């Protein structure tokens, strides 16, 4: 056999790399010097990795086995960390992401080298865009093979550098545990995000007598939570003098566990509240001050309030384009108070008149204390209430048209408790799930925002279900609203839900289209439905049964409530294939780059 061929043999069958049997069996016998002195416990790099995870408090991991990551999996065999084997590595990343969103702790996913690692990339990029704390551990070919195009080799560090908060190439067994602990902590401190550690197989197999120390983030990465007091005072005076103040709470409020502080601030000064889409749940949508969420498909009254506010108090938002529309028309009359933990976000998209850099909860507490007199906003609140009446979130249900998807969302909302966790894929169904469900609690809305990843919903539901169970709440409902296109991308993870006996419900809003693409094609491309018609969909209820789940098909209004009741009562995964109106659009809609105050309420207004 040639040298190249020898290097490219399958990792699953390769010989150990120059070590004795004790290294592979993970002996814990003490190593002694000639005089009999105990120099430490002998373990492997892989065991050090797992020890670091256990010390950091990790309870659950999601992943897929493979050759280069096998030593780590072997070390997990006797670990307290529960491992959920997923059907695909992308599903592992999304499940870990959702687990972290629900628990507030970094999720963990694992994959082998090469295709295993690259299959994680979409999930890592998704977590990066949404600032979700997550740790990815990837196997890598032995260090002596790195750079030689060995079997299942990919430059994982290079590939993931732009989509991680930081990533690491583990160089030696003595330090690998500390590296993993640092990566875990770094994922959570400051602005959260995904981190990754690439683990060469020889490093995880090598012996070490070093035990990982306490997990800690690198120096300087955990910023001061408090904003500059002088800047807070200036912002407080601006809020006091405002006539039309508006709170805009983003996903950063949830990540900072600052929802209580946000609610206290808004209610103390009776300031109306809107949220970003990632910020759904920061403020209860059944509160009189709530205007729900704003942006491209946000409520008309939220977008009107943003257009006319004279003081926008924005907390934990990066002002992405789906929120702002055209920057020049966004909150055109407002002075902007921008609170964010990441100074890079200040004035990046929207100029901040009053920049407050710090933790959302800490800074909101500072503002609450600094505002001496509440602004006089009685007329402004009345105006916001008038907009609610003028632009209500409604939809028609003509008897001669198919089932409306909004009706399905409302039926589930009525049948479940306020703490129900909702996950979604991406598309029209995602918008309806966010528009027609009344969210009152943080960490109950789990979706893909910045990256817009179709297929996120099913693995996210698995991660959310496992998280709720781990938090001691097995009776809590988990509902995934998916589209037919999104469901088709990751439905293989249904096998995991069946195997693990996970109690969750998947509602497929099946319109036989990539619905959002169809809507844009009708509005902006003269109705040319190129590659958006999905009238070749399988029967999802039958597929669910083939997986071992409960499968139900619904075609009309009369069957919705019984199907919802049956699925929620079923002890295990259930899939309901709702055949909904293929022509239904998501409205209101602000055309891309348009002005928030000029939203369309019908297709002919686009």
PDB file of N, CA and C in Angstrom, residues 354-419:
ATOM      1  N   UNK A 354     -27.835  58.157  22.296  1.00  0.00           N
ATOM      2  CA  UNK A 354     -27.452  57.877  23.681  1.00  0.00           C
ATOM      3  C   UNK A 354     -26.998  56.416  23.764  1.00  0.00           C
ATOM      4  N   UNK A 355     -25.721  56.155  23.492  1.00  0.00           N
ATOM      5  CA  UNK A 355     -25.224  54.778  23.552  1.00  0.00           C
ATOM      6  C   UNK A 355     -24.963  54.344  24.987  1.00  0.00           C
ATOM      7  N   UNK A 356     -25.501  53.202  25.358  1.00  0.00           N
ATOM      8  CA  UNK A 356     -25.310  52.658  26.705  1.00  0.00           C
ATOM      9  C   UNK A 356     -24.784  51.234  26.562  1.00  0.00           C
ATOM     10  N   UNK A 357     -23.498  51.054  26.807  1.00  0.00           N
ATOM     11  CA  UNK A 357     -22.859  49.761  26.604  1.00  0.00           C
ATOM     12  C   UNK A 357     -22.836  49.009  27.932  1.00  0.00           C
ATOM     13  N   UNK A 358     -23.532  47.875  27.952  1.00  0.00           N
ATOM     14  CA  UNK A 358     -23.572  47.082  29.170  1.00  0.00           C
ATOM     15  C   UNK A 358     -24.615  45.991  29.088  1.00  0.00           C
ATOM     16  N   UNK A 359     -24.733  45.231  30.149  1.00  0.00           N
ATOM     17  CA  UNK A 359     -25.709  44.155  30.249  1.00  0.00           C
ATOM     18  C   UNK A 359     -27.124  44.728  30.271  1.00  0.00           C
ATOM     19  N   UNK A 360     -28.021  44.102  29.525  1.00  0.00           N
ATOM     20  CA  UNK A 360     -29.379  44.651  29.391  1.00  0.00           C
ATOM     21  C   UNK A 360     -30.061  44.826  30.735  1.00  0.00           C
ATOM     22  N   UNK A 361     -29.978  43.825  31.592  1.00  0.00           N
ATOM     23  CA  UNK A 361     -30.644  43.927  32.883  1.00  0.00           C
ATOM     24  C   UNK A 361     -30.035  44.994  33.773  1.00  0.00           C
ATOM     25  N   UNK A 362     -28.702  45.033  33.819  1.00  0.00           N
ATOM     26  CA  UNK A 362     -28.026  46.013  34.664  1.00  0.00           C
ATOM     27  C   UNK A 362     -28.315  47.438  34.202  1.00  0.00           C
ATOM     28  N   UNK A 363     -28.281  47.650  32.897  1.00  0.00           N
ATOM     29  CA  UNK A 363     -28.498  49.001  32.378  1.00  0.00           C
ATOM     30  C   UNK A 363     -29.957  49.420  32.536  1.00  0.00           C
ATOM     31  N   UNK A 364     -30.886  48.490  32.340  1.00  0.00           N
ATOM     32  CA  UNK A 364     -32.294  48.829  32.576  1.00  0.00           C
ATOM     33  C   UNK A 364     -32.526  49.204  34.034  1.00  0.00           C
ATOM     34  N   UNK A 365     -31.864  48.509  34.942  1.00  0.00           N
ATOM     35  CA  UNK A 365     -31.968  48.890  36.358  1.00  0.00           C
ATOM     36  C   UNK A 365     -31.400  50.294  36.577  1.00  0.00           C
ATOM     37  N   UNK A 366     -30.279  50.583  35.908  1.00  0.00           N
ATOM     38  CA  UNK A 366     -29.698  51.926  36.026  1.00  0.00           C
ATOM     39  C   UNK A 366     -30.670  52.986  35.509  1.00  0.00           C
ATOM     40  N   UNK A 367     -31.285  52.709  34.358  1.00  0.00           N
ATOM     41  CA  UNK A 367     -32.228  53.671  33.785  1.00  0.00           C
ATOM     42  C   UNK A 367     -33.452  53.855  34.671  1.00  0.00           C
ATOM     43  N   UNK A 368     -33.965  52.753  35.203  1.00  0.00           N
ATOM     44  CA  UNK A 368     -35.141  52.830  36.064  1.00  0.00           C
ATOM     45  C   UNK A 368     -34.866  53.729  37.273  1.00  0.00           C
ATOM     46  N   UNK A 369     -33.661  53.610  37.809  1.00  0.00           N
ATOM     47  CA  UNK A 369     -33.287  54.431  38.962  1.00  0.00           C
ATOM     48  C   UNK A 369     -33.007  55.881  38.573  1.00  0.00           C
ATOM     49  N   UNK A 370     -32.546  56.091  37.325  1.00  0.00           N
ATOM     50  CA  UNK A 370     -32.101  57.429  36.923  1.00  0.00           C
ATOM     51  C   UNK A 370     -33.231  58.322  36.425  1.00  0.00           C
ATOM     52  N   UNK A 371     -34.302  57.732  35.906  1.00  0.00           N
ATOM     53  CA  UNK A 371     -35.426  58.547  35.428  1.00  0.00           C
ATOM     54  C   UNK A 371     -36.187  59.063  36.644  1.00  0.00           C
ATOM     55  N   UNK A 372     -36.175  60.391  36.854  1.00  0.00           N
ATOM     56  CA  UNK A 372     -36.733  60.978  38.069  1.00  0.00           C
ATOM     57  C   UNK A 372     -38.241  61.186  37.976  1.00  0.00           C
ATOM     58  N   UNK A 373     -38.690  61.577  36.789  1.00  0.00           N
ATOM     59  CA  UNK A 373     -40.127  61.804  36.594  1.00  0.00           C
ATOM     60  C   UNK A 373     -40.574  61.111  35.316  1.00  0.00           C
ATOM     61  N   UNK A 374     -41.701  60.468  35.401  1.00  0.00           N
ATOM     62  CA  UNK A 374     -42.210  59.758  34.231  1.00  0.00           C
ATOM     63  C   UNK A 374     -42.608  60.755  33.145  1.00  0.00           C
ATOM     64  N   UNK A 375     -42.305  60.426  31.891  1.00  0.00           N
ATOM     65  CA  UNK A 375     -42.742  61.310  30.817  1.00  0.00           C
ATOM     66  C   UNK A 375     -44.265  61.337  30.735  1.00  0.00           C
ATOM     67  N   UNK A 376     -44.799  62.466  30.284  1.00  0.00           N
ATOM     68  CA  UNK A 376     -46.246  62.627  30.151  1.00  0.00           C
ATOM     69  C   UNK A 376     -46.676  62.004  28.831  1.00  0.00           C
ATOM     70  N   UNK A 377     -47.177  60.767  28.905  1.00  0.00           N
ATOM     71  CA  UNK A 377     -47.437  60.019  27.674  1.00  0.00           C
ATOM     72  C   UNK A 377     -48.883  59.538  27.562  1.00  0.00           C
ATOM     73  N   UNK A 378     -49.805  60.179  28.256  1.00  0.00           N
ATOM     74  CA  UNK A 378     -51.200  59.743  28.197  1.00  0.00           C
ATOM     75  C   UNK A 378     -51.733  59.799  26.768  1.00  0.00           C
ATOM     76  N   UNK A 379     -51.499  60.907  26.077  1.00  0.00           N
ATOM     77  CA  UNK A 379     -51.994  61.042  24.699  1.00  0.00           C
ATOM     78  C   UNK A 379     -51.310  60.032  23.775  1.00  0.00           C
ATOM     79  N   UNK A 380     -50.036  59.784  24.013  1.00  0.00           N
ATOM     80  CA  UNK A 380     -49.291  58.834  23.177  1.00  0.00           C
ATOM     81  C   UNK A 380     -49.822  57.412  23.356  1.00  0.00           C
ATOM     82  N   UNK A 381     -50.126  57.049  24.583  1.00  0.00           N
ATOM     83  CA  UNK A 381     -50.693  55.720  24.810  1.00  0.00           C
ATOM     84  C   UNK A 381     -52.063  55.600  24.143  1.00  0.00           C
ATOM     85  N   UNK A 382     -52.839  56.662  24.184  1.00  0.00           N
ATOM     86  CA  UNK A 382     -54.138  56.641  23.503  1.00  0.00           C
ATOM     87  C   UNK A 382     -53.968  56.489  22.002  1.00  0.00           C
ATOM     88  N   UNK A 383     -52.953  57.158  21.457  1.00  0.00           N
ATOM     89  CA  UNK A 383     -52.692  57.031  20.028  1.00  0.00           C
ATOM     90  C   UNK A 383     -52.315  55.596  19.665  1.00  0.00           C
ATOM     91  N   UNK A 384     -51.471  54.983  20.477  1.00  0.00           N
ATOM     92  CA  UNK A 384     -51.079  53.589  20.219  1.00  0.00           C
ATOM     93  C   UNK A 384     -52.289  52.661  20.306  1.00  0.00           C
ATOM     94  N   UNK A 385     -53.189  52.936  21.263  1.00  0.00           N
ATOM     95  CA  UNK A 385     -54.408  52.137  21.377  1.00  0.00           C
ATOM     96  C   UNK A 385     -55.298  52.314  20.151  1.00  0.00           C
ATOM     97  N   UNK A 386     -55.347  53.518  19.621  1.00  0.00           N
ATOM     98  CA  UNK A 386     -56.118  53.763  18.402  1.00  0.00           C
ATOM     99  C   UNK A 386     -55.543  52.985  17.226  1.00  0.00           C
ATOM    100  N   UNK A 387     -54.223  52.944  17.115  1.00  0.00           N
ATOM    101  CA  UNK A 387     -53.607  52.172  16.030  1.00  0.00           C
ATOM    102  C   UNK A 387     -53.931  50.682  16.157  1.00  0.00           C
ATOM    103  N   UNK A 388     -54.005  50.186  17.394  1.00  0.00           N
ATOM    104  CA  UNK A 388     -54.387  48.788  17.591  1.00  0.00           C
ATOM    105  C   UNK A 388     -55.774  48.516  17.015  1.00  0.00           C
ATOM    106  N   UNK A 389     -56.689  49.466  17.226  1.00  0.00           N
ATOM    107  CA  UNK A 389     -58.049  49.283  16.707  1.00  0.00           C
ATOM    108  C   UNK A 389     -58.101  49.461  15.194  1.00  0.00           C
ATOM    109  N   UNK A 390     -57.255  50.336  14.670  1.00  0.00           N
ATOM    110  CA  UNK A 390     -57.272  50.628  13.229  1.00  0.00           C
ATOM    111  C   UNK A 390     -56.633  49.513  12.413  1.00  0.00           C
ATOM    112  N   UNK A 391     -55.576  48.895  12.959  1.00  0.00           N
ATOM    113  CA  UNK A 391     -54.820  47.877  12.212  1.00  0.00           C
ATOM    114  C   UNK A 391     -54.771  46.560  13.000  1.00  0.00           C
ATOM    115  N   UNK A 392     -55.922  45.953  13.257  1.00  0.00           N
ATOM    116  CA  UNK A 392     -55.920  44.712  14.042  1.00  0.00           C
ATOM    117  C   UNK A 392     -55.354  43.540  13.242  1.00  0.00           C
ATOM    118  N   UNK A 393     -54.859  42.547  13.963  1.00  0.00           N
ATOM    119  CA  UNK A 393     -54.378  41.325  13.316  1.00  0.00           C
ATOM    120  C   UNK A 393     -55.571  40.396  13.112  1.00  0.00           C
ATOM    121  N   UNK A 394     -56.130  40.438  11.921  1.00  0.00           N
ATOM    122  CA  UNK A 394     -57.306  39.637  11.608  1.00  0.00           C
ATOM    123  C   UNK A 394     -57.086  38.900  10.296  1.00  0.00           C
ATOM    124  N   UNK A 395     -58.001  37.988  10.006  1.00  0.00           N
ATOM    125  CA  UNK A 395     -57.978  37.253   8.736  1.00  0.00           C
ATOM    126  C   UNK A 395     -59.397  36.765   8.457  1.00  0.00           C
ATOM    127  N   UNK A 396     -59.677  36.566   7.205  1.00  0.00           N
ATOM    128  CA  UNK A 396     -61.014  36.127   6.795  1.00  0.00           C
ATOM    129  C   UNK A 396     -61.049  34.608   6.671  1.00  0.00           C
ATOM    130  N   UNK A 397     -62.237  34.016   6.921  1.00  0.00           N
ATOM    131  CA  UNK A 397     -62.405  32.564   6.785  1.00  0.00           C
ATOM    132  C   UNK A 397     -63.628  32.257   5.918  1.00  0.00           C
ATOM    133  N   UNK A 398     -63.575  32.625   4.633  1.00  0.00           N
ATOM    134  CA  UNK A 398     -64.721  32.340   3.752  1.00  0.00           C
ATOM    135  C   UNK A 398     -64.990  30.835   3.646  1.00  0.00           C
ATOM    136  N   UNK A 399     -66.248  30.470   3.607  1.00  0.00           N
ATOM    137  CA  UNK A 399     -66.609  29.054   3.541  1.00  0.00           C
ATOM    138  C   UNK A 399     -66.167  28.402   2.238  1.00  0.00           C
ATOM    139  N   UNK A 400     -66.001  29.200   1.180  1.00  0.00           N
ATOM    140  CA  UNK A 400     -65.636  28.625  -0.115  1.00  0.00           C
ATOM    141  C   UNK A 400     -64.119  28.589  -0.337  1.00  0.00           C
ATOM    142  N   UNK A 401     -63.320  28.847   0.733  1.00  0.00           N
ATOM    143  CA  UNK A 401     -61.865  28.802   0.619  1.00  0.00           C
ATOM    144  C   UNK A 401     -61.306  27.781   1.596  1.00  0.00           C
ATOM    145  N   UNK A 402     -60.122  27.259   1.306  1.00  0.00           N
ATOM    146  CA  UNK A 402     -59.538  26.230   2.181  1.00  0.00           C
ATOM    147  C   UNK A 402     -59.218  26.757   3.574  1.00  0.00           C
ATOM    148  N   UNK A 403     -58.859  25.837   4.445  1.00  0.00           N
ATOM    149  CA  UNK A 403     -58.497  26.119   5.829  1.00  0.00           C
ATOM    150  C   UNK A 403     -57.407  27.185   5.905  1.00  0.00           C
ATOM    151  N   UNK A 404     -57.592  28.169   6.767  1.00  0.00           N
ATOM    152  CA  UNK A 404     -56.611  29.236   6.934  1.00  0.00           C
ATOM    153  C   UNK A 404     -55.571  28.830   7.986  1.00  0.00           C
ATOM    154  N   UNK A 405     -54.320  29.029   7.715  1.00  0.00           N
ATOM    155  CA  UNK A 405     -53.271  28.616   8.655  1.00  0.00           C
ATOM    156  C   UNK A 405     -53.320  29.374   9.978  1.00  0.00           C
ATOM    157  N   UNK A 406     -53.760  30.626   9.938  1.00  0.00           N
ATOM    158  CA  UNK A 406     -53.837  31.405  11.172  1.00  0.00           C
ATOM    159  C   UNK A 406     -54.801  30.754  12.175  1.00  0.00           C
ATOM    160  N   UNK A 407     -55.864  30.152  11.643  1.00  0.00           N
ATOM    161  CA  UNK A 407     -56.855  29.481  12.478  1.00  0.00           C
ATOM    162  C   UNK A 407     -56.211  28.325  13.245  1.00  0.00           C
ATOM    163  N   UNK A 408     -55.317  27.617  12.581  1.00  0.00           N
ATOM    164  CA  UNK A 408     -54.629  26.485  13.202  1.00  0.00           C
ATOM    165  C   UNK A 408     -53.766  26.959  14.369  1.00  0.00           C
ATOM    166  N   UNK A 409     -53.010  28.033  14.138  1.00  0.00           N
ATOM    167  CA  UNK A 409     -52.146  28.566  15.193  1.00  0.00           C
ATOM    168  C   UNK A 409     -52.980  28.981  16.403  1.00  0.00           C
ATOM    169  N   UNK A 410     -54.081  29.684  16.154  1.00  0.00           N
ATOM    170  CA  UNK A 410     -54.925  30.129  17.258  1.00  0.00           C
ATOM    171  C   UNK A 410     -55.558  28.945  17.996  1.00  0.00           C
ATOM    172  N   UNK A 411     -55.875  27.891  17.269  1.00  0.00           N
ATOM    173  CA  UNK A 411     -56.466  26.713  17.908  1.00  0.00           C
ATOM    174  C   UNK A 411     -55.484  26.078  18.892  1.00  0.00           C
ATOM    175  N   UNK A 412     -54.230  25.982  18.519  1.00  0.00           N
ATOM    176  CA  UNK A 412     -53.216  25.441  19.426  1.00  0.00           C
ATOM    177  C   UNK A 412     -52.993  26.372  20.616  1.00  0.00           C
ATOM    178  N   UNK A 413     -52.982  27.671  20.352  1.00  0.00           N
ATOM    179  CA  UNK A 413     -52.771  28.641  21.437  1.00  0.00           C
ATOM    180  C   UNK A 413     -53.873  28.526  22.481  1.00  0.00           C
ATOM    181  N   UNK A 414     -55.099  28.377  22.025  1.00  0.00           N
ATOM    182  CA  UNK A 414     -56.230  28.274  22.946  1.00  0.00           C
ATOM    183  C   UNK A 414     -56.201  26.970  23.741  1.00  0.00           C
ATOM    184  N   UNK A 415     -55.611  25.931  23.165  1.00  0.00           N
ATOM    185  CA  UNK A 415     -55.646  24.600  23.784  1.00  0.00           C
ATOM    186  C   UNK A 415     -54.467  24.340  24.716  1.00  0.00           C
ATOM    187  N   UNK A 416     -53.517  25.262  24.794  1.00  0.00           N
ATOM    188  CA  UNK A 416     -52.295  25.031  25.565  1.00  0.00           C
ATOM    189  C   UNK A 416     -52.075  26.135  26.591  1.00  0.00           C
ATOM    190  N   UNK A 417     -51.155  25.869  27.525  1.00  0.00           N
ATOM    191  CA  UNK A 417     -50.843  26.824  28.586  1.00  0.00           C
ATOM    192  C   UNK A 417     -49.871  27.894  28.099  1.00  0.00           C
ATOM    193  N   UNK A 418     -49.751  28.958  28.904  1.00  0.00           N
ATOM    194  CA  UNK A 418     -48.891  30.082  28.525  1.00  0.00           C
ATOM    195  C   UNK A 418     -47.424  29.702  28.426  1.00  0.00           C
ATOM    196  N   UNK A 419     -46.999  28.660  29.158  1.00  0.00           N
ATOM    197  CA  UNK A 419     -45.578  28.300  29.140  1.00  0.00           C
ATOM    198  C   UNK A 419     -45.217  27.335  28.024  1.00  0.00           C
TER     199      UNK A 419
END
